[in-house]
Amino acid sequence: MTETPRTPLTPDRVEAVARAAHAGQTDKAGRPYAEHLRAVAEGVRSRGGDQDQIAAAWLHDAVEDGRLTGQWLDRAPLTRRTKDIVLAVTKRSGEPPEAYAARILATPGALLVKEADLAHNADPARLAVLDAATRRRLTEKYARMRALLGLV
């Protein structure tokens, strides 16, 4: 059952929170991190994702990157489903990829968010600006996760 907050964050507010949380952060290519968040949210939307999944896409790296705390997420005016998706796609220190993939697969709505995340991370244009060793390492990492999630 999905919890419905009394005054849920609007989609625009979720985006603003995510952008503020990642302000000043850049990706491996030196681009503003918010570009990745926007691309993942758009990827979720274009794949038919709903508002809970789009909100989770905006927030998908916030707890993992330490930009927002688990306590913030727990108290945030978001649906239980959005929170569950964010927690599912948040990697845990020392966690084997198989356990991470299993949690994503066991959480309704999380696979679509991770699929959009992987699609943007593995975008050849995005990877092209990285050095060859990093590009090869990340390409293999993303392909392995896609396989674990049954996305190949």
PDB file of C-alpha atoms in Angstrom:
ATOM      1  CA  MET A   1       0.000   0.000   0.000  1.00  0.00           C
ATOM      2  CA  THR A   2       1.357   3.439  -0.953  1.00  0.00           C
ATOM      3  CA  GLU A   3       1.563   6.026   1.791  1.00  0.00           C
ATOM      4  CA  THR A   4       0.223   9.409   0.712  1.00  0.00           C
ATOM      5  CA  PRO A   5       1.667  12.396   2.549  1.00  0.00           C
ATOM      6  CA  ARG A   6      -0.727  15.173   3.571  1.00  0.00           C
ATOM      7  CA  THR A   7       1.218  17.736   1.553  1.00  0.00           C
ATOM      8  CA  PRO A   8       3.422  15.867  -0.900  1.00  0.00           C
ATOM      9  CA  LEU A   9       6.273  17.603  -2.644  1.00  0.00           C
ATOM     10  CA  THR A  10       5.232  18.709  -6.122  1.00  0.00           C
ATOM     11  CA  PRO A  11       7.290  17.427  -9.052  1.00  0.00           C
ATOM     12  CA  ASP A  12       8.878  20.868  -9.415  1.00  0.00           C
ATOM     13  CA  ARG A  13       9.771  20.901  -5.714  1.00  0.00           C
ATOM     14  CA  VAL A  14      11.337  17.424  -5.897  1.00  0.00           C
ATOM     15  CA  GLU A  15      13.451  18.632  -8.816  1.00  0.00           C
ATOM     16  CA  ALA A  16      14.462  21.763  -6.887  1.00  0.00           C
ATOM     17  CA  VAL A  17      15.420  19.715  -3.813  1.00  0.00           C
ATOM     18  CA  ALA A  18      17.516  17.350  -5.934  1.00  0.00           C
ATOM     19  CA  ARG A  19      19.233  20.188  -7.797  1.00  0.00           C
ATOM     20  CA  ALA A  20      20.024  21.958  -4.509  1.00  0.00           C
ATOM     21  CA  ALA A  21      21.284  18.743  -2.915  1.00  0.00           C
ATOM     22  CA  HIS A  22      23.712  18.153  -5.790  1.00  0.00           C
ATOM     23  CA  ALA A  23      24.681  21.828  -6.281  1.00  0.00           C
ATOM     24  CA  GLY A  24      28.365  22.111  -7.105  1.00  0.00           C
ATOM     25  CA  GLN A  25      28.725  18.369  -7.774  1.00  0.00           C
ATOM     26  CA  THR A  26      30.022  17.230 -11.153  1.00  0.00           C
ATOM     27  CA  ASP A  27      29.986  13.871 -12.884  1.00  0.00           C
ATOM     28  CA  LYS A  28      33.083  11.939 -14.029  1.00  0.00           C
ATOM     29  CA  ALA A  29      33.240  14.081 -17.169  1.00  0.00           C
ATOM     30  CA  GLY A  30      33.119  17.325 -15.184  1.00  0.00           C
ATOM     31  CA  ARG A  31      29.547  18.173 -16.156  1.00  0.00           C
ATOM     32  CA  PRO A  32      27.048  19.517 -13.597  1.00  0.00           C
ATOM     33  CA  TYR A  33      25.504  16.519 -11.827  1.00  0.00           C
ATOM     34  CA  ALA A  34      22.010  17.933 -12.272  1.00  0.00           C
ATOM     35  CA  GLU A  35      22.314  17.114 -15.994  1.00  0.00           C
ATOM     36  CA  HIS A  36      22.481  13.408 -15.078  1.00  0.00           C
ATOM     37  CA  LEU A  37      19.479  13.721 -12.758  1.00  0.00           C
ATOM     38  CA  ARG A  38      17.453  15.471 -15.459  1.00  0.00           C
ATOM     39  CA  ALA A  39      18.409  12.820 -18.026  1.00  0.00           C
ATOM     40  CA  VAL A  40      17.396   9.981 -15.698  1.00  0.00           C
ATOM     41  CA  ALA A  41      14.078  11.663 -14.852  1.00  0.00           C
ATOM     42  CA  GLU A  42      13.402  12.215 -18.573  1.00  0.00           C
ATOM     43  CA  GLY A  43      14.408   8.610 -19.276  1.00  0.00           C
ATOM     44  CA  VAL A  44      11.901   7.399 -16.689  1.00  0.00           C
ATOM     45  CA  ARG A  45       9.195   9.641 -18.141  1.00  0.00           C
ATOM     46  CA  SER A  46       9.882   8.512 -21.726  1.00  0.00           C
ATOM     47  CA  ARG A  47       9.720   4.856 -20.624  1.00  0.00           C
ATOM     48  CA  GLY A  48       6.218   5.398 -19.206  1.00  0.00           C
ATOM     49  CA  GLY A  49       7.197   5.943 -15.579  1.00  0.00           C
ATOM     50  CA  ASP A  50       4.751   7.495 -13.138  1.00  0.00           C
ATOM     51  CA  GLN A  51       5.175  10.452 -10.770  1.00  0.00           C
ATOM     52  CA  ASP A  52       6.604   8.277  -7.959  1.00  0.00           C
ATOM     53  CA  GLN A  53       9.261   6.912 -10.300  1.00  0.00           C
ATOM     54  CA  ILE A  54      10.086  10.336 -11.736  1.00  0.00           C
ATOM     55  CA  ALA A  55      10.486  11.755  -8.219  1.00  0.00           C
ATOM     56  CA  ALA A  56      12.741   8.809  -7.336  1.00  0.00           C
ATOM     57  CA  ALA A  57      14.775   9.441 -10.490  1.00  0.00           C
ATOM     58  CA  TRP A  58      15.480  13.003  -9.370  1.00  0.00           C
ATOM     59  CA  LEU A  59      16.519  11.727  -5.931  1.00  0.00           C
ATOM     60  CA  HIS A  60      18.146   8.435  -6.968  1.00  0.00           C
ATOM     61  CA  ASP A  61      21.724   9.382  -6.035  1.00  0.00           C
ATOM     62  CA  ALA A  62      21.067  11.863  -3.213  1.00  0.00           C
ATOM     63  CA  VAL A  63      21.328   9.437  -0.286  1.00  0.00           C
ATOM     64  CA  GLU A  64      24.056   7.322  -1.921  1.00  0.00           C
ATOM     65  CA  ASP A  65      26.212  10.409  -2.517  1.00  0.00           C
ATOM     66  CA  GLY A  66      25.571  11.730   0.996  1.00  0.00           C
ATOM     67  CA  ARG A  67      23.805  14.806  -0.357  1.00  0.00           C
ATOM     68  CA  LEU A  68      20.654  13.966   1.633  1.00  0.00           C
ATOM     69  CA  THR A  69      20.434  11.723   4.664  1.00  0.00           C
ATOM     70  CA  GLY A  70      18.312   8.655   5.130  1.00  0.00           C
ATOM     71  CA  GLN A  71      16.612  10.558   7.933  1.00  0.00           C
ATOM     72  CA  TRP A  72      15.697  13.357   5.500  1.00  0.00           C
ATOM     73  CA  LEU A  73      14.254  10.790   3.111  1.00  0.00           C
ATOM     74  CA  ASP A  74      12.302   9.094   5.885  1.00  0.00           C
ATOM     75  CA  ARG A  75      10.709  12.396   6.947  1.00  0.00           C
ATOM     76  CA  ALA A  76      10.261  13.911   3.488  1.00  0.00           C
ATOM     77  CA  PRO A  77       6.719  14.453   2.220  1.00  0.00           C
ATOM     78  CA  LEU A  78       7.033  11.789  -0.471  1.00  0.00           C
ATOM     79  CA  THR A  79       5.014   8.664  -1.102  1.00  0.00           C
ATOM     80  CA  ARG A  80       6.209   5.452   0.531  1.00  0.00           C
ATOM     81  CA  ARG A  81       6.718   4.047  -2.984  1.00  0.00           C
ATOM     82  CA  THR A  82       9.052   6.907  -3.985  1.00  0.00           C
ATOM     83  CA  LYS A  83      11.053   6.413  -0.795  1.00  0.00           C
ATOM     84  CA  ASP A  84      11.243   2.657  -1.368  1.00  0.00           C
ATOM     85  CA  ILE A  85      12.508   3.151  -4.921  1.00  0.00           C
ATOM     86  CA  VAL A  86      15.178   5.625  -3.787  1.00  0.00           C
ATOM     87  CA  LEU A  87      16.319   3.207  -1.071  1.00  0.00           C
ATOM     88  CA  ALA A  88      16.323   0.300  -3.535  1.00  0.00           C
ATOM     89  CA  VAL A  89      18.606   2.067  -6.020  1.00  0.00           C
ATOM     90  CA  THR A  90      20.928   3.396  -3.296  1.00  0.00           C
ATOM     91  CA  LYS A  91      24.108   1.311  -3.307  1.00  0.00           C
ATOM     92  CA  ARG A  92      25.399   0.287   0.099  1.00  0.00           C
ATOM     93  CA  SER A  93      29.065   0.220   1.005  1.00  0.00           C
ATOM     94  CA  GLY A  94      30.585  -3.205   0.384  1.00  0.00           C
ATOM     95  CA  GLU A  95      27.374  -4.590  -1.091  1.00  0.00           C
ATOM     96  CA  PRO A  96      27.820  -7.228  -3.806  1.00  0.00           C
ATOM     97  CA  PRO A  97      26.272  -6.285  -7.165  1.00  0.00           C
ATOM     98  CA  GLU A  98      24.052  -9.379  -6.983  1.00  0.00           C
ATOM     99  CA  ALA A  99      22.466  -8.200  -3.710  1.00  0.00           C
ATOM    100  CA  TYR A 100      22.017  -4.701  -5.108  1.00  0.00           C
ATOM    101  CA  ALA A 101      20.314  -6.058  -8.241  1.00  0.00           C
ATOM    102  CA  ALA A 102      18.097  -8.371  -6.172  1.00  0.00           C
ATOM    103  CA  ARG A 103      16.867  -5.432  -4.070  1.00  0.00           C
ATOM    104  CA  ILE A 104      16.062  -3.417  -7.200  1.00  0.00           C
ATOM    105  CA  LEU A 105      14.170  -6.343  -8.719  1.00  0.00           C
ATOM    106  CA  ALA A 106      12.233  -6.900  -5.478  1.00  0.00           C
ATOM    107  CA  THR A 107      11.086  -3.258  -5.245  1.00  0.00           C
ATOM    108  CA  PRO A 108       8.097  -2.294  -7.406  1.00  0.00           C
ATOM    109  CA  GLY A 109       9.016   0.555  -9.744  1.00  0.00           C
ATOM    110  CA  ALA A 110      12.761   0.524  -9.055  1.00  0.00           C
ATOM    111  CA  LEU A 111      13.847  -1.359 -12.173  1.00  0.00           C
ATOM    112  CA  LEU A 112      12.612   1.379 -14.499  1.00  0.00           C
ATOM    113  CA  VAL A 113      14.553   4.034 -12.560  1.00  0.00           C
ATOM    114  CA  LYS A 114      17.737   1.950 -12.616  1.00  0.00           C
ATOM    115  CA  GLU A 115      17.247   1.191 -16.320  1.00  0.00           C
ATOM    116  CA  ALA A 116      17.089   4.935 -17.088  1.00  0.00           C
ATOM    117  CA  ASP A 117      20.117   5.559 -14.846  1.00  0.00           C
ATOM    118  CA  LEU A 118      22.161   2.870 -16.586  1.00  0.00           C
ATOM    119  CA  ALA A 119      21.088   4.106 -20.018  1.00  0.00           C
ATOM    120  CA  HIS A 120      22.365   7.588 -19.296  1.00  0.00           C
ATOM    121  CA  ASN A 121      25.523   6.377 -17.569  1.00  0.00           C
ATOM    122  CA  ALA A 122      26.343   4.131 -20.549  1.00  0.00           C
ATOM    123  CA  ASP A 123      25.536   6.742 -23.206  1.00  0.00           C
ATOM    124  CA  PRO A 124      28.439   6.510 -25.678  1.00  0.00           C
ATOM    125  CA  ALA A 125      28.575  10.299 -26.043  1.00  0.00           C
ATOM    126  CA  ARG A 126      28.891  10.672 -22.274  1.00  0.00           C
ATOM    127  CA  LEU A 127      31.532   7.944 -22.027  1.00  0.00           C
ATOM    128  CA  ALA A 128      33.517   9.279 -25.012  1.00  0.00           C
ATOM    129  CA  VAL A 129      34.987  12.145 -22.990  1.00  0.00           C
ATOM    130  CA  LEU A 130      36.520   9.766 -20.419  1.00  0.00           C
ATOM    131  CA  ASP A 131      39.952   8.164 -20.687  1.00  0.00           C
ATOM    132  CA  ALA A 132      40.035   4.719 -22.300  1.00  0.00           C
ATOM    133  CA  ALA A 133      40.626   2.758 -19.068  1.00  0.00           C
ATOM    134  CA  THR A 134      37.745   4.481 -17.250  1.00  0.00           C
ATOM    135  CA  ARG A 135      35.468   4.119 -20.279  1.00  0.00           C
ATOM    136  CA  ARG A 136      36.232   0.377 -20.495  1.00  0.00           C
ATOM    137  CA  ARG A 137      35.787  -0.171 -16.730  1.00  0.00           C
ATOM    138  CA  LEU A 138      32.450   1.659 -16.636  1.00  0.00           C
ATOM    139  CA  THR A 139      31.163   0.001 -19.809  1.00  0.00           C
ATOM    140  CA  GLU A 140      31.849  -3.422 -18.279  1.00  0.00           C
ATOM    141  CA  LYS A 141      30.326  -2.412 -14.937  1.00  0.00           C
ATOM    142  CA  TYR A 142      27.124  -1.130 -16.557  1.00  0.00           C
ATOM    143  CA  ALA A 143      26.831  -4.171 -18.836  1.00  0.00           C
ATOM    144  CA  ARG A 144      27.195  -6.500 -15.839  1.00  0.00           C
ATOM    145  CA  MET A 145      24.484  -4.660 -13.894  1.00  0.00           C
ATOM    146  CA  ARG A 146      22.169  -4.724 -16.941  1.00  0.00           C
ATOM    147  CA  ALA A 147      22.689  -8.484 -17.138  1.00  0.00           C
ATOM    148  CA  LEU A 148      22.002  -8.948 -13.410  1.00  0.00           C
ATOM    149  CA  LEU A 149      18.779  -6.973 -13.834  1.00  0.00           C
ATOM    150  CA  GLY A 150      17.700  -8.912 -16.933  1.00  0.00           C
ATOM    151  CA  LEU A 151      17.935  -5.836 -19.166  1.00  0.00           C
ATOM    152  CA  VAL A 152      20.032  -7.434 -21.910  1.00  0.00           C
TER     153      VAL A 152
END
